[in-house]
PDB file of C-alpha atoms in Angstrom:
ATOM      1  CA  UNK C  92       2.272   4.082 -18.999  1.00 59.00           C
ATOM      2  CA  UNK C  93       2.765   5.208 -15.826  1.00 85.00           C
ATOM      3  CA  UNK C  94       3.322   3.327 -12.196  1.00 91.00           C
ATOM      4  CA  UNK C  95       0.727   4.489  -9.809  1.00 94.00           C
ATOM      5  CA  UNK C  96       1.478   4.625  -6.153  1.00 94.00           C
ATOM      6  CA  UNK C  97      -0.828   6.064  -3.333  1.00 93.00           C
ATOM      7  CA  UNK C  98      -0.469   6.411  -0.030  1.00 92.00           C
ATOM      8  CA  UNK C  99      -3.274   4.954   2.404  1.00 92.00           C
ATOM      9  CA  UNK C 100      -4.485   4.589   6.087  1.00 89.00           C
ATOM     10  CA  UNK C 101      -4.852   1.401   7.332  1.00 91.00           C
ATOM     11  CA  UNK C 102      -5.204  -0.659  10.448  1.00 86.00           C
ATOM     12  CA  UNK C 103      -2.979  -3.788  10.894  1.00 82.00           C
ATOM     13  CA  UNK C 104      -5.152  -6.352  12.974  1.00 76.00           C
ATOM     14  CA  UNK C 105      -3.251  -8.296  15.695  1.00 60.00           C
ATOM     15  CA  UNK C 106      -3.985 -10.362  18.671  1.00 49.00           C
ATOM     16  CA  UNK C 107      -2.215  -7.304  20.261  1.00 46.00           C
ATOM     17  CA  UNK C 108      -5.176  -5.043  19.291  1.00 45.00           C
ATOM     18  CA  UNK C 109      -7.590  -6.560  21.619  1.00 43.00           C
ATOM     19  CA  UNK C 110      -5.247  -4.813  24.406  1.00 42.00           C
ATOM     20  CA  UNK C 111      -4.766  -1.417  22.768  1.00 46.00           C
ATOM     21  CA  UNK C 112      -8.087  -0.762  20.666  1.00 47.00           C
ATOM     22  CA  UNK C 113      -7.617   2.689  20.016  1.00 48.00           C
ATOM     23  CA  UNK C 114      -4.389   1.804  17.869  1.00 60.00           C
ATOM     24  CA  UNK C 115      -3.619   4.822  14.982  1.00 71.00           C
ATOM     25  CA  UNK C 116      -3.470   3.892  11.641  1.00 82.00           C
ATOM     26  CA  UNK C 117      -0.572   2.459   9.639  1.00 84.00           C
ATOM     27  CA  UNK C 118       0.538   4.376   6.288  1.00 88.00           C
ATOM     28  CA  UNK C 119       0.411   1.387   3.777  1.00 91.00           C
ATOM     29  CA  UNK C 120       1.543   1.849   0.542  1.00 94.00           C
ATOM     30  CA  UNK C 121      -0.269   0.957  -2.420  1.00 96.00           C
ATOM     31  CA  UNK C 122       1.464   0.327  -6.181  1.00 96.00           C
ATOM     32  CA  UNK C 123       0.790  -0.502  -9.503  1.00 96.00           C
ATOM     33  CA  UNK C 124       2.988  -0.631 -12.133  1.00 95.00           C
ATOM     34  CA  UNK C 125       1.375  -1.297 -15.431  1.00 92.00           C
ATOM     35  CA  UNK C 126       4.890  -2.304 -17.431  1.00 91.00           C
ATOM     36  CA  UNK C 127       6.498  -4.912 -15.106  1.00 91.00           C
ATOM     37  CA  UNK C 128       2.940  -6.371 -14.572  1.00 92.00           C
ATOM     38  CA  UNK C 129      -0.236  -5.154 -15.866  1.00 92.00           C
ATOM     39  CA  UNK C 130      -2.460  -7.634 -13.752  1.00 94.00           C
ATOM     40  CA  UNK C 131      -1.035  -7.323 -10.453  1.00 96.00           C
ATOM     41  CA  UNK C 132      -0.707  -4.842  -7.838  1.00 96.00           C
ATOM     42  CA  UNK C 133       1.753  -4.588  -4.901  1.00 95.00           C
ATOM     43  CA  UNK C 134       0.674  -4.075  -0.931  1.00 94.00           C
ATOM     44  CA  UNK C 135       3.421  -2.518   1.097  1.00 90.00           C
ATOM     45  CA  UNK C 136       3.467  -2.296   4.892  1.00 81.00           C
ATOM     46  CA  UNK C 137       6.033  -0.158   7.147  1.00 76.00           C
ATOM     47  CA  UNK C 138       7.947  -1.350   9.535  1.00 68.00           C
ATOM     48  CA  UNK C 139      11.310  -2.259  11.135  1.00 52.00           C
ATOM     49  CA  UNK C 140      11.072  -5.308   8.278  1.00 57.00           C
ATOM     50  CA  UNK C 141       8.886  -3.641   5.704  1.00 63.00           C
ATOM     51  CA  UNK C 142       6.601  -6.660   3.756  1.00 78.00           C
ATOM     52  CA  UNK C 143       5.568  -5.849   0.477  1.00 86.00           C
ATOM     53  CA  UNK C 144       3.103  -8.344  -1.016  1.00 89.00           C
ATOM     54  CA  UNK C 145       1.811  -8.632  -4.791  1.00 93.00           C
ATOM     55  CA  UNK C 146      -1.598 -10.049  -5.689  1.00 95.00           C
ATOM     56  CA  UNK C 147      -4.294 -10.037  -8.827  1.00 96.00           C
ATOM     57  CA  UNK C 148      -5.754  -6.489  -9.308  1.00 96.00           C
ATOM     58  CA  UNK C 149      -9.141  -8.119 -10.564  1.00 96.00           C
ATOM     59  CA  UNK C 150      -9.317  -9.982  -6.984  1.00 97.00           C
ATOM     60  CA  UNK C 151      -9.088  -6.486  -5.447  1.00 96.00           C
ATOM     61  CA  UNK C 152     -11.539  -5.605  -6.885  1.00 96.00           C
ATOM     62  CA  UNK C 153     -14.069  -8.390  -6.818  1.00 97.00           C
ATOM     63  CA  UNK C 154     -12.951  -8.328  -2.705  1.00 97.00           C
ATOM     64  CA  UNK C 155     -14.671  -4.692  -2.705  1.00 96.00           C
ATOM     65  CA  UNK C 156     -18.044  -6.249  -3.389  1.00 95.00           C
ATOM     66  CA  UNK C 157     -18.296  -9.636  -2.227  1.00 96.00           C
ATOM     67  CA  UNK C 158     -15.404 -12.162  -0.430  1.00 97.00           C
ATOM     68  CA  UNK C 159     -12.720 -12.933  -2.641  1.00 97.00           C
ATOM     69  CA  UNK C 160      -9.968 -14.993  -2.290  1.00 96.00           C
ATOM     70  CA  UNK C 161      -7.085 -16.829  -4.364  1.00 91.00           C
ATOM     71  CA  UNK C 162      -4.047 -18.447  -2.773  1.00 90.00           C
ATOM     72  CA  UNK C 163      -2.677 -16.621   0.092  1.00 92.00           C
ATOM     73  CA  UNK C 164      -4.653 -13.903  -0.393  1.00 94.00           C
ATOM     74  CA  UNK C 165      -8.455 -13.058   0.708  1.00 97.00           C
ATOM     75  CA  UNK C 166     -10.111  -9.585   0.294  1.00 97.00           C
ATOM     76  CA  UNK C 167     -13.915  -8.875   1.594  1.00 97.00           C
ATOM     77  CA  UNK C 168     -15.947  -5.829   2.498  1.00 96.00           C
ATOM     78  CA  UNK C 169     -16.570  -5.416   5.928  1.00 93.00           C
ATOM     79  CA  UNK C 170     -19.528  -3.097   6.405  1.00 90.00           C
ATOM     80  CA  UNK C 171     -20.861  -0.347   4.236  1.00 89.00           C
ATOM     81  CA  UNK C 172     -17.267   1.548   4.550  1.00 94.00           C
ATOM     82  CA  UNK C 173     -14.699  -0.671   4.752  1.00 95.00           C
ATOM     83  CA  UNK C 174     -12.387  -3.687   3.305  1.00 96.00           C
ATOM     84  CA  UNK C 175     -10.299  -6.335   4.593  1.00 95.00           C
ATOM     85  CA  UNK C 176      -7.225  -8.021   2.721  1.00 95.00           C
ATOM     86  CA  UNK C 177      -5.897 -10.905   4.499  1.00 93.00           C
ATOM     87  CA  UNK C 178      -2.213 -12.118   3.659  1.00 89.00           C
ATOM     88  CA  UNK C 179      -1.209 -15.604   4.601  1.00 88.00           C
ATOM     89  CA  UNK C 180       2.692 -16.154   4.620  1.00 81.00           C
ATOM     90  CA  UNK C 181       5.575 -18.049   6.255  1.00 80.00           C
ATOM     91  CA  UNK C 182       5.313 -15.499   9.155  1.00 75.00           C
ATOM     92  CA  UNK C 183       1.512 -15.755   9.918  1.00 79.00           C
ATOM     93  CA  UNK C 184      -1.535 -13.981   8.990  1.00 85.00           C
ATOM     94  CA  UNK C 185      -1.325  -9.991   7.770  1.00 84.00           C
ATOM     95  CA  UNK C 186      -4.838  -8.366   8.243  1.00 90.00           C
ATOM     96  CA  UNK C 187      -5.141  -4.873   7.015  1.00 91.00           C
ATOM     97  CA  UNK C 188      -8.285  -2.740   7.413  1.00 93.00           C
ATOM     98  CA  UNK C 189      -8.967   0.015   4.553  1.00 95.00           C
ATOM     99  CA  UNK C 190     -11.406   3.049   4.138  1.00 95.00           C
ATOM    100  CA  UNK C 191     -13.098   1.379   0.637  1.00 96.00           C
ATOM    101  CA  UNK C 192     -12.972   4.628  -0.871  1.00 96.00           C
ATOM    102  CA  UNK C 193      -9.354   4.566  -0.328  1.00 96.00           C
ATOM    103  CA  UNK C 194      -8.883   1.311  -2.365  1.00 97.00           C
ATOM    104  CA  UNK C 195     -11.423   2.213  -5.010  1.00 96.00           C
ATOM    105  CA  UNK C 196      -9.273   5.704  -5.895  1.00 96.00           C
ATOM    106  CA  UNK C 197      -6.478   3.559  -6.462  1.00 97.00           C
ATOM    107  CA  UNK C 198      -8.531   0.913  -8.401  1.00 96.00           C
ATOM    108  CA  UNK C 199      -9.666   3.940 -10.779  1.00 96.00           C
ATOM    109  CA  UNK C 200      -6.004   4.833 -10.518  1.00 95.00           C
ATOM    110  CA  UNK C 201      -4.952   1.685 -12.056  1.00 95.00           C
ATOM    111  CA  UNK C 202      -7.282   1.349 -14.806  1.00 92.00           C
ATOM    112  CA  UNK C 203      -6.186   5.202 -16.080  1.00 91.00           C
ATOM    113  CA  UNK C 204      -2.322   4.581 -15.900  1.00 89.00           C
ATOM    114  CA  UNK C 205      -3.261   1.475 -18.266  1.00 82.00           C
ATOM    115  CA  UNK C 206      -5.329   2.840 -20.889  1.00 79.00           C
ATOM    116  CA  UNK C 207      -2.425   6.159 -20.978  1.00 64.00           C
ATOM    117  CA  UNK C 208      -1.426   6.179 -24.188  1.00 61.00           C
ATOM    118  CA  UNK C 209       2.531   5.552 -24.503  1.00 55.00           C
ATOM    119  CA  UNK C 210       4.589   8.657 -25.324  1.00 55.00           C
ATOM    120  CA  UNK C 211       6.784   8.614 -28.518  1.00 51.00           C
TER     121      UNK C 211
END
């Protein structure tokens, strides 16, 4: 099995965006590593401090269709194009917008690198 790790767009939501609307988009990185832990994937923002955040792959997905949330973490469409995932931590509240087709690629991803067969 192999760890999968694609590269996305993404907006970071702040208070600070109501200023500067035309803000670019972030790269975020997306991983999943189907040996250290099969259920789980890993969120990882740039940054002068980098946060990297792990959450359920299965809430992901269920985020793509309807809200979803589990601990610190909530996940909902928004619109016919786009997804939210919402990360509450000791430093405040991490909102990052993704293309949908972005996050299901890496979904599909996710699912192949698990079923690979293991090389002898």
């Amino acid at each position: 099995m192999s760890v999968v790790e694609q590269y996305a767009r993404a907006h970071v939501v702040t208070d600070a965006d109501i200023l500067a609307q035309d803000q670019d988009a972030v790269p975020v990185v997306l991983r999943y590593d189907p040996e250290s832990d099969p259920r789980s994937v890993r969120l990882g923002l740039p940054g002068r401090e980098a946060h990297e955040w792990t959450f359920s792959r299965s809430l992901l997905e269920q985020g793509l269709r309807a809200p979803a949330g589990s601990g610190d973490v909530r996940v909902w469409p928004c619109g016919r194009v786009q997804a939210v995932v919402e990360i509450h931590s000791a430093q405040g509240v991490s909102v990052v917008q993704f293309e949908t087709k972005a996050l299901m690629r890496f979904l599909r991803r996710t699912y192949l690198a698990a079923e690979a067969p293991v090389p002898h």
